[in-house]
Amino acid sequence: MKKLLLTLLMTSSCAMVFAKSTVDVLATGGTIAGVASSASSTTYKAGSLTAKQIIDAVTGLDNLANIKYEQIYNKDSGDVTLSDWVKLAVAVQKAADNSNVDGIVITHGTDTMEETSYFLDLVVKTKKPVVLVGSMRPATAISSDGPLNLYNAVAVAASPKADDKPVMVVMNGDILSGRTATKTNTTSVQTFKDVNYGPIGTVTMGNVAIDPTVIANKNTFPVKISSDTVLPNVAILYGYAGVDDNMWNKVLETPGLKGIVIAGAGDGNIPSYEGDFLKKARSMGIVVVRSTRVGSGNVTYDYNDLDTQYDLVDANDLNPQKARVLLMLSLMKTNNSKEIQKYFNTY
Ligand code: ASP
């Protein structure tokens, strides 16, 4: 186990021998497990290789840690469902509760990694490192980024420096908070960024540096996930000039809809002619959160009087896809907009 002093050899000088950490790699698919017909093809099938195959491809991984692995599912992350999130959260919590495991790495597609990372950050209760990793180029590509990303992710998960931190995303040498990491480029290997606050650390060929002042994982969000959890249905509506009122109203007919996140223009702005839509949604008990399509910055509370006028929730610094995750989990506790606003101010 990590940090466990195994032997203290008394010689002319003292030599301390530490045991290797054990890292559990939970594989879910993505481009890191992707296979193309040629090394330069842009067409490939994500989620083709198994956990064992992607681990075996990384030279020296077993020098960093003892590696365990599990295949949770194997798919393109664009196909991940809410029940897949539940299954993964249960598996991560189980690994975290295993006293023989020191850190957890989740291999994942990059397209929806930012949602999974925030979801796990909210629901998994542990002080052990939990790290998500993927790649932008499939395993068969020229200069695939997967092997080094996985090597670095295991180094972070095995490092005592990563204890008691938020769930992390490790990509292309950056260590990012899973709450705020977002995919910013369609194809570049330097795609994951924290657009508001920057990375919390770096990892270079397995050498881990993490800002020691980064706050500990609060582990306090009041929702636990079990295998029978059903996550509430929350939609995202995109704001643009000339929003089609009929289209937005049609969304209210979605069976079981419990919440809506609006990716508003600018500071979470919503067309004034959508007032009736907002009133109707609220009268149906649907909680509406104002986020922004801008890509960085906070949404200002009560911009244009929208929150008090229509009893809306402001998303704080969460982009629409992350605001959806928090709204889903908040709705498992309450549908009171004031209580939900407190969650958005805190988590
Ligand atoms: N479509 C892939 C996925 O999200 C993209 C990637 O992993 O980079 O699974």
CSV table of C-alpha atoms and ligand atoms in Angstrom, one decimal:
chain,number,residue,atom,x,y,z
A,1,MET,CA,0.0,0.0,0.0
A,2,LYS,CA,1.0,3.5,-0.8
A,3,LYS,CA,3.2,5.3,1.7
A,4,LEU,CA,3.5,2.1,3.8
A,5,LEU,CA,7.0,1.8,5.1
A,6,LEU,CA,7.9,-1.8,4.3
A,7,THR,CA,11.4,-2.1,5.5
A,8,LEU,CA,13.9,0.1,7.2
A,9,LEU,CA,17.2,-1.3,6.4
A,10,MET,CA,19.9,-0.4,8.9
A,11,THR,CA,23.2,-0.2,7.2
A,12,SER,CA,25.9,2.4,7.5
A,13,SER,CA,23.2,4.8,6.1
A,14,CYS,CA,19.4,4.3,6.4
A,15,ALA,CA,17.6,3.1,3.3
A,16,MET,CA,13.8,3.3,3.3
A,17,VAL,CA,11.9,1.0,1.0
A,18,PHE,CA,8.3,1.9,0.1
A,19,ALA,CA,5.8,-0.5,-1.4
A,20,LYS,CA,4.3,0.3,-4.7
A,21,SER,CA,0.8,1.7,-4.9
A,22,THR,CA,-2.0,-0.3,-6.3
A,23,VAL,CA,-4.0,1.4,-9.0
A,24,ASP,CA,-7.3,0.1,-10.3
A,25,VAL,CA,-7.9,0.9,-14.0
A,26,LEU,CA,-11.6,1.0,-14.8
A,27,ALA,CA,-12.0,0.9,-18.6
A,28,THR,CA,-15.1,2.4,-20.3
A,29,GLY,CA,-14.0,2.7,-24.0
A,30,GLY,CA,-13.3,5.9,-26.0
A,31,THR,CA,-10.6,6.7,-28.5
A,32,ILE,CA,-8.0,5.5,-26.1
A,33,ALA,CA,-9.4,2.1,-26.9
A,34,GLY,CA,-10.0,3.0,-30.5
A,35,VAL,CA,-8.8,1.1,-33.6
A,36,ALA,CA,-8.6,2.5,-37.2
A,37,SER,CA,-8.0,0.6,-40.4
A,38,SER,CA,-4.7,2.6,-40.9
A,39,ALA,CA,-2.3,4.6,-38.9
A,40,SER,CA,-3.4,7.9,-40.5
A,41,SER,CA,-7.1,7.3,-40.8
A,42,THR,CA,-9.5,9.7,-39.1
A,43,THR,CA,-12.2,7.0,-39.2
A,44,TYR,CA,-12.0,4.6,-36.3
A,45,LYS,CA,-14.1,2.6,-33.9
A,46,ALA,CA,-13.8,3.9,-30.3
A,47,GLY,CA,-14.1,1.3,-27.6
A,48,SER,CA,-12.6,-1.5,-29.5
A,49,LEU,CA,-9.6,-2.6,-27.3
A,50,THR,CA,-10.1,-4.1,-23.9
A,51,ALA,CA,-8.7,-2.8,-20.6
A,52,LYS,CA,-5.9,-5.5,-20.7
A,53,GLN,CA,-4.9,-4.5,-24.3
A,54,ILE,CA,-4.6,-0.8,-23.6
A,55,ILE,CA,-2.7,-1.5,-20.3
A,56,ASP,CA,-0.3,-4.0,-22.0
A,57,ALA,CA,0.5,-1.4,-24.6
A,58,VAL,CA,2.1,0.9,-22.1
A,59,THR,CA,5.8,0.1,-21.4
A,60,GLY,CA,6.8,0.6,-17.8
A,61,LEU,CA,3.3,1.0,-16.3
A,62,ASP,CA,4.0,-1.7,-13.8
A,63,ASN,CA,7.0,0.2,-12.5
A,64,LEU,CA,4.7,3.0,-11.4
A,65,ALA,CA,2.2,0.8,-9.6
A,66,ASN,CA,0.6,-2.6,-9.3
A,67,ILE,CA,-2.1,-2.5,-11.8
A,68,LYS,CA,-5.6,-4.1,-11.4
A,69,TYR,CA,-8.2,-3.6,-14.1
A,70,GLU,CA,-11.9,-4.0,-14.8
A,71,GLN,CA,-13.9,-3.5,-18.0
A,72,ILE,CA,-17.0,-1.5,-16.9
A,73,TYR,CA,-18.3,-1.0,-20.5
A,74,ASN,CA,-16.6,-0.4,-23.8
A,75,LYS,CA,-18.1,2.3,-25.9
A,76,ASP,CA,-17.8,5.7,-27.6
A,77,SER,CA,-18.5,8.2,-24.8
A,78,GLY,CA,-21.1,9.8,-27.0
A,79,ASP,CA,-23.2,6.7,-26.4
A,80,VAL,CA,-22.8,6.7,-22.6
A,81,THR,CA,-26.3,6.6,-20.9
A,82,LEU,CA,-27.4,7.7,-17.5
A,83,SER,CA,-27.5,4.1,-16.4
A,84,ASP,CA,-23.8,3.8,-17.5
A,85,TRP,CA,-23.0,6.7,-15.1
A,86,VAL,CA,-24.7,4.9,-12.3
A,87,LYS,CA,-22.9,1.6,-13.1
A,88,LEU,CA,-19.5,3.5,-13.2
A,89,ALA,CA,-20.2,5.5,-10.0
A,90,VAL,CA,-21.0,2.2,-8.2
A,91,ALA,CA,-17.8,0.6,-9.5
A,92,VAL,CA,-15.6,3.6,-8.6
A,93,GLN,CA,-17.0,3.7,-5.1
A,94,LYS,CA,-16.4,0.0,-4.7
A,95,ALA,CA,-12.8,0.4,-5.8
A,96,ALA,CA,-12.3,3.4,-3.5
A,97,ASP,CA,-13.7,1.4,-0.6
A,98,ASN,CA,-11.2,-1.5,-1.3
A,99,SER,CA,-8.4,-1.2,1.2
A,100,ASN,CA,-6.0,-2.8,-1.3
A,101,VAL,CA,-6.5,0.0,-3.8
A,102,ASP,CA,-4.7,3.3,-3.5
A,103,GLY,CA,-5.9,5.1,-6.6
A,104,ILE,CA,-8.3,4.8,-9.5
A,105,VAL,CA,-7.9,5.5,-13.1
A,106,ILE,CA,-10.9,5.6,-15.5
A,107,THR,CA,-10.2,5.3,-19.2
A,108,HIS,CA,-12.9,7.2,-21.0
A,109,GLY,CA,-13.9,8.8,-24.3
A,110,THR,CA,-13.1,12.5,-24.4
A,111,ASP,CA,-16.4,13.7,-25.9
A,112,THR,CA,-18.4,13.4,-22.6
A,113,MET,CA,-15.5,13.0,-20.2
A,114,GLU,CA,-16.2,16.4,-18.6
A,115,GLU,CA,-19.7,15.3,-17.6
A,116,THR,CA,-18.6,12.0,-16.1
A,117,SER,CA,-15.7,13.7,-14.2
A,118,TYR,CA,-18.1,16.2,-12.6
A,119,PHE,CA,-20.7,13.5,-11.9
A,120,LEU,CA,-18.1,11.3,-10.1
A,121,ASP,CA,-16.7,14.3,-8.3
A,122,LEU,CA,-20.1,14.9,-6.8
A,123,VAL,CA,-21.1,11.4,-5.9
A,124,VAL,CA,-17.9,9.4,-5.1
A,125,LYS,CA,-16.9,9.7,-1.4
A,126,THR,CA,-13.2,9.1,-1.0
A,127,LYS,CA,-9.9,10.7,-0.2
A,128,LYS,CA,-8.1,8.4,-2.8
A,129,PRO,CA,-7.1,9.9,-6.2
A,130,VAL,CA,-9.7,9.3,-8.9
A,131,VAL,CA,-8.4,10.2,-12.4
A,132,LEU,CA,-10.1,10.2,-15.8
A,133,VAL,CA,-8.0,9.8,-18.9
A,134,GLY,CA,-8.5,9.4,-22.6
A,135,SER,CA,-6.8,10.2,-25.9
A,136,MET,CA,-7.5,12.2,-29.0
A,137,ARG,CA,-5.9,9.7,-31.4
A,138,PRO,CA,-6.8,6.1,-31.5
A,139,ALA,CA,-4.4,3.4,-30.3
A,140,THR,CA,-3.4,2.5,-33.8
A,141,ALA,CA,-2.6,6.1,-34.9
A,142,ILE,CA,0.8,7.6,-35.7
A,143,SER,CA,1.8,9.3,-32.4
A,144,SER,CA,-1.2,8.1,-30.5
A,145,ASP,CA,-1.4,10.1,-27.3
A,146,GLY,CA,-3.1,7.3,-25.4
A,147,PRO,CA,-0.1,5.4,-23.9
A,148,LEU,CA,1.6,8.4,-22.4
A,149,ASN,CA,-1.7,9.8,-21.2
A,150,LEU,CA,-2.4,6.5,-19.4
A,151,TYR,CA,1.1,6.3,-18.0
A,152,ASN,CA,0.7,9.8,-16.6
A,153,ALA,CA,-2.8,9.1,-15.3
A,154,VAL,CA,-1.5,6.1,-13.4
A,155,ALA,CA,1.4,8.1,-12.0
A,156,VAL,CA,-1.0,10.7,-10.7
A,157,ALA,CA,-3.3,8.0,-9.2
A,158,ALA,CA,-0.3,6.4,-7.5
A,159,SER,CA,1.0,9.6,-6.1
A,160,PRO,CA,0.4,10.7,-2.5
A,161,LYS,CA,0.3,14.2,-3.8
A,162,ALA,CA,-3.0,13.4,-5.4
A,163,ASP,CA,-4.7,12.2,-2.2
A,164,ASP,CA,-7.7,14.3,-1.0
A,165,LYS,CA,-8.1,16.2,-4.2
A,166,PRO,CA,-11.1,16.6,-6.4
A,167,VAL,CA,-11.7,14.0,-9.1
A,168,MET,CA,-9.1,14.8,-11.8
A,169,VAL,CA,-8.8,14.7,-15.6
A,170,VAL,CA,-5.2,14.0,-16.8
A,171,MET,CA,-4.7,14.8,-20.5
A,172,ASN,CA,-1.6,15.9,-22.4
A,173,GLY,CA,0.5,16.6,-19.3
A,174,ASP,CA,-2.1,18.7,-17.5
A,175,ILE,CA,-3.9,17.8,-14.3
A,176,LEU,CA,-7.3,19.4,-14.2
A,177,SER,CA,-10.1,19.5,-11.7
A,178,GLY,CA,-12.9,17.2,-13.0
A,179,ARG,CA,-15.4,19.8,-11.9
A,180,THR,CA,-14.2,22.4,-14.4
A,181,ALA,CA,-12.2,20.5,-17.0
A,182,THR,CA,-13.8,21.0,-20.4
A,183,LYS,CA,-13.0,19.8,-24.0
A,184,THR,CA,-12.2,22.9,-26.0
A,185,ASN,CA,-10.9,21.7,-29.3
A,186,THR,CA,-12.4,19.0,-31.6
A,187,THR,CA,-9.1,17.3,-32.6
A,188,SER,CA,-6.1,18.8,-30.9
A,189,VAL,CA,-4.3,16.7,-28.2
A,190,GLN,CA,-4.2,19.9,-26.1
A,191,THR,CA,-8.0,20.0,-25.8
A,192,PHE,CA,-8.8,19.8,-22.1
A,193,LYS,CA,-8.7,23.1,-20.3
A,194,ASP,CA,-10.0,24.8,-17.2
A,195,VAL,CA,-11.1,27.9,-18.9
A,196,ASN,CA,-11.7,29.9,-15.7
A,197,TYR,CA,-9.1,28.8,-13.3
A,198,GLY,CA,-6.3,26.8,-15.2
A,199,PRO,CA,-4.8,23.4,-14.4
A,200,ILE,CA,-4.2,22.3,-10.8
A,201,GLY,CA,-0.9,20.5,-11.8
A,202,THR,CA,1.2,18.9,-14.4
A,203,VAL,CA,2.6,15.5,-15.1
A,204,THR,CA,5.7,15.0,-17.2
A,205,MET,CA,6.7,11.4,-18.0
A,206,GLY,CA,5.2,10.3,-14.7
A,207,ASN,CA,6.6,13.2,-12.7
A,208,VAL,CA,3.7,14.6,-10.8
A,209,ALA,CA,3.4,18.2,-9.6
A,210,ILE,CA,0.2,19.4,-8.0
A,211,ASP,CA,-0.5,22.8,-6.5
A,212,PRO,CA,-0.5,22.0,-2.8
A,213,THR,CA,-3.0,24.7,-2.0
A,214,VAL,CA,-5.7,23.1,-4.2
A,215,ILE,CA,-8.7,22.5,-1.9
A,216,ALA,CA,-9.4,19.0,-0.7
A,217,ASN,CA,-12.4,17.2,-2.2
A,218,LYS,CA,-15.3,18.2,-0.1
A,219,ASN,CA,-17.0,14.8,-0.4
A,220,THR,CA,-20.1,16.4,1.0
A,221,PHE,CA,-22.6,16.5,-1.8
A,222,PRO,CA,-25.6,14.8,-0.2
A,223,VAL,CA,-26.4,12.2,-2.8
A,224,LYS,CA,-25.2,8.6,-2.9
A,225,ILE,CA,-25.5,6.4,-6.0
A,226,SER,CA,-26.6,2.8,-5.7
A,227,SER,CA,-27.2,0.3,-8.6
A,228,ASP,CA,-30.9,1.0,-8.6
A,229,THR,CA,-30.6,4.8,-8.8
A,230,VAL,CA,-32.6,6.4,-11.6
A,231,LEU,CA,-31.3,9.8,-12.6
A,232,PRO,CA,-33.9,12.5,-13.4
A,233,ASN,CA,-34.4,13.7,-16.9
A,234,VAL,CA,-32.9,17.1,-17.6
A,235,ALA,CA,-32.7,18.7,-21.0
A,236,ILE,CA,-30.4,21.5,-22.4
A,237,LEU,CA,-31.8,24.2,-24.6
A,238,TYR,CA,-29.4,26.3,-26.7
A,239,GLY,CA,-29.9,30.0,-27.0
A,240,TYR,CA,-29.5,31.9,-30.2
A,241,ALA,CA,-30.8,35.0,-32.0
A,242,GLY,CA,-34.4,34.2,-33.1
A,243,VAL,CA,-35.1,31.3,-30.8
A,244,ASP,CA,-38.0,29.3,-32.1
A,245,ASP,CA,-40.7,29.6,-29.4
A,246,ASN,CA,-42.6,26.6,-30.7
A,247,MET,CA,-39.5,24.4,-30.5
A,248,TRP,CA,-38.8,25.4,-26.9
A,249,ASN,CA,-42.4,24.8,-25.9
A,250,LYS,CA,-42.3,21.4,-27.5
A,251,VAL,CA,-39.6,20.3,-25.1
A,252,LEU,CA,-42.1,20.8,-22.2
A,253,GLU,CA,-44.0,17.8,-23.6
A,254,THR,CA,-41.0,15.5,-23.0
A,255,PRO,CA,-42.3,12.7,-20.7
A,256,GLY,CA,-40.8,12.8,-17.2
A,257,LEU,CA,-38.9,16.1,-17.8
A,258,LYS,CA,-37.8,17.4,-14.4
A,259,GLY,CA,-35.3,20.2,-15.3
A,260,ILE,CA,-34.0,22.4,-18.1
A,261,VAL,CA,-30.7,24.0,-18.5
A,262,ILE,CA,-30.6,27.0,-20.9
A,263,ALA,CA,-27.3,27.6,-22.6
A,264,GLY,CA,-28.2,31.3,-22.9
A,265,ALA,CA,-26.4,33.9,-24.9
A,266,GLY,CA,-23.9,36.2,-23.1
A,267,ASP,CA,-24.5,36.3,-19.3
A,268,GLY,CA,-27.1,33.6,-19.5
A,269,ASN,CA,-29.5,35.8,-21.4
A,270,ILE,CA,-32.9,34.5,-22.5
A,271,PRO,CA,-35.1,36.2,-25.1
A,272,SER,CA,-37.7,38.4,-23.4
A,273,TYR,CA,-40.4,36.8,-25.6
A,274,GLU,CA,-39.7,33.4,-23.8
A,275,GLY,CA,-41.3,34.7,-20.6
A,276,ASP,CA,-44.4,32.6,-21.1
A,277,PHE,CA,-42.3,29.6,-21.8
A,278,LEU,CA,-40.4,30.1,-18.5
A,279,LYS,CA,-43.7,30.6,-16.6
A,280,LYS,CA,-45.2,27.5,-18.1
A,281,ALA,CA,-42.1,25.4,-17.3
A,282,ARG,CA,-42.1,26.6,-13.6
A,283,SER,CA,-45.8,26.0,-13.3
A,284,MET,CA,-45.2,22.4,-14.4
A,285,GLY,CA,-42.6,22.1,-11.5
A,286,ILE,CA,-39.7,22.0,-14.0
A,287,VAL,CA,-36.6,23.6,-12.5
A,288,VAL,CA,-34.9,26.0,-15.0
A,289,VAL,CA,-31.1,26.8,-14.7
A,290,ARG,CA,-29.5,29.7,-16.6
A,291,SER,CA,-26.1,28.8,-17.9
A,292,THR,CA,-24.2,30.3,-20.9
A,293,ARG,CA,-23.1,29.2,-24.4
A,294,VAL,CA,-20.1,31.6,-24.1
A,295,GLY,CA,-17.6,29.0,-22.9
A,296,SER,CA,-16.1,30.8,-19.9
A,297,GLY,CA,-17.0,33.1,-17.0
A,298,ASN,CA,-19.7,33.2,-14.4
A,299,VAL,CA,-23.4,33.7,-15.0
A,300,THR,CA,-24.3,36.8,-12.9
A,301,TYR,CA,-27.1,36.2,-10.5
A,302,ASP,CA,-30.4,37.8,-11.6
A,303,TYR,CA,-29.0,39.2,-14.8
A,304,ASN,CA,-31.8,41.2,-16.5
A,305,ASP,CA,-34.0,40.3,-13.5
A,306,LEU,CA,-34.5,36.9,-14.9
A,307,ASP,CA,-34.0,34.8,-11.7
A,308,THR,CA,-36.3,36.7,-9.4
A,309,GLN,CA,-38.9,37.3,-12.2
A,310,TYR,CA,-39.2,33.7,-13.2
A,311,ASP,CA,-37.8,31.8,-10.2
A,312,LEU,CA,-34.8,30.5,-12.1
A,313,VAL,CA,-31.4,29.1,-10.8
A,314,ASP,CA,-28.1,30.6,-12.0
A,315,ALA,CA,-25.4,28.2,-13.0
A,316,ASN,CA,-22.6,30.1,-11.4
A,317,ASP,CA,-19.4,29.0,-13.3
A,318,LEU,CA,-20.8,25.7,-14.7
A,319,ASN,CA,-21.1,25.3,-18.5
A,320,PRO,CA,-24.4,23.9,-19.6
A,321,GLN,CA,-23.4,20.2,-19.7
A,322,LYS,CA,-21.9,20.5,-16.2
A,323,ALA,CA,-24.9,22.4,-14.9
A,324,ARG,CA,-27.1,19.6,-16.2
A,325,VAL,CA,-25.2,17.1,-14.1
A,326,LEU,CA,-25.6,19.2,-10.9
A,327,LEU,CA,-29.2,19.9,-11.6
A,328,MET,CA,-29.9,16.1,-12.1
A,329,LEU,CA,-28.3,15.3,-8.8
A,330,SER,CA,-29.9,18.2,-7.0
A,331,LEU,CA,-33.3,17.1,-8.2
A,332,MET,CA,-32.7,13.8,-6.3
A,333,LYS,CA,-32.9,15.9,-3.1
A,334,THR,CA,-35.4,18.7,-3.8
A,335,ASN,CA,-37.2,20.6,-6.6
A,336,ASN,CA,-37.1,23.8,-4.6
A,337,SER,CA,-35.3,26.4,-6.8
A,338,LYS,CA,-33.9,28.3,-3.7
A,339,GLU,CA,-32.4,25.1,-2.3
A,340,ILE,CA,-31.0,24.1,-5.7
A,341,GLN,CA,-29.4,27.6,-6.0
A,342,LYS,CA,-27.5,26.9,-2.8
A,343,TYR,CA,-26.1,23.7,-4.4
A,344,PHE,CA,-25.0,25.7,-7.4
A,345,ASN,CA,-23.4,28.3,-5.1
A,346,THR,CA,-21.5,25.6,-3.2
A,347,TYR,CA,-20.6,22.7,-5.6
B,1,ASP,N1,-15.8,9.8,-29.8
B,1,ASP,C1,-14.7,9.5,-28.9
B,1,ASP,C2,-15.3,9.2,-27.5
B,1,ASP,O1,-15.7,10.1,-26.8
B,1,ASP,C3,-13.7,10.6,-28.8
B,1,ASP,C4,-12.6,10.4,-27.9
B,1,ASP,O2,-12.5,9.5,-27.1
B,1,ASP,O3,-11.6,11.2,-28.1
B,1,ASP,O4,-15.5,8.1,-27.1
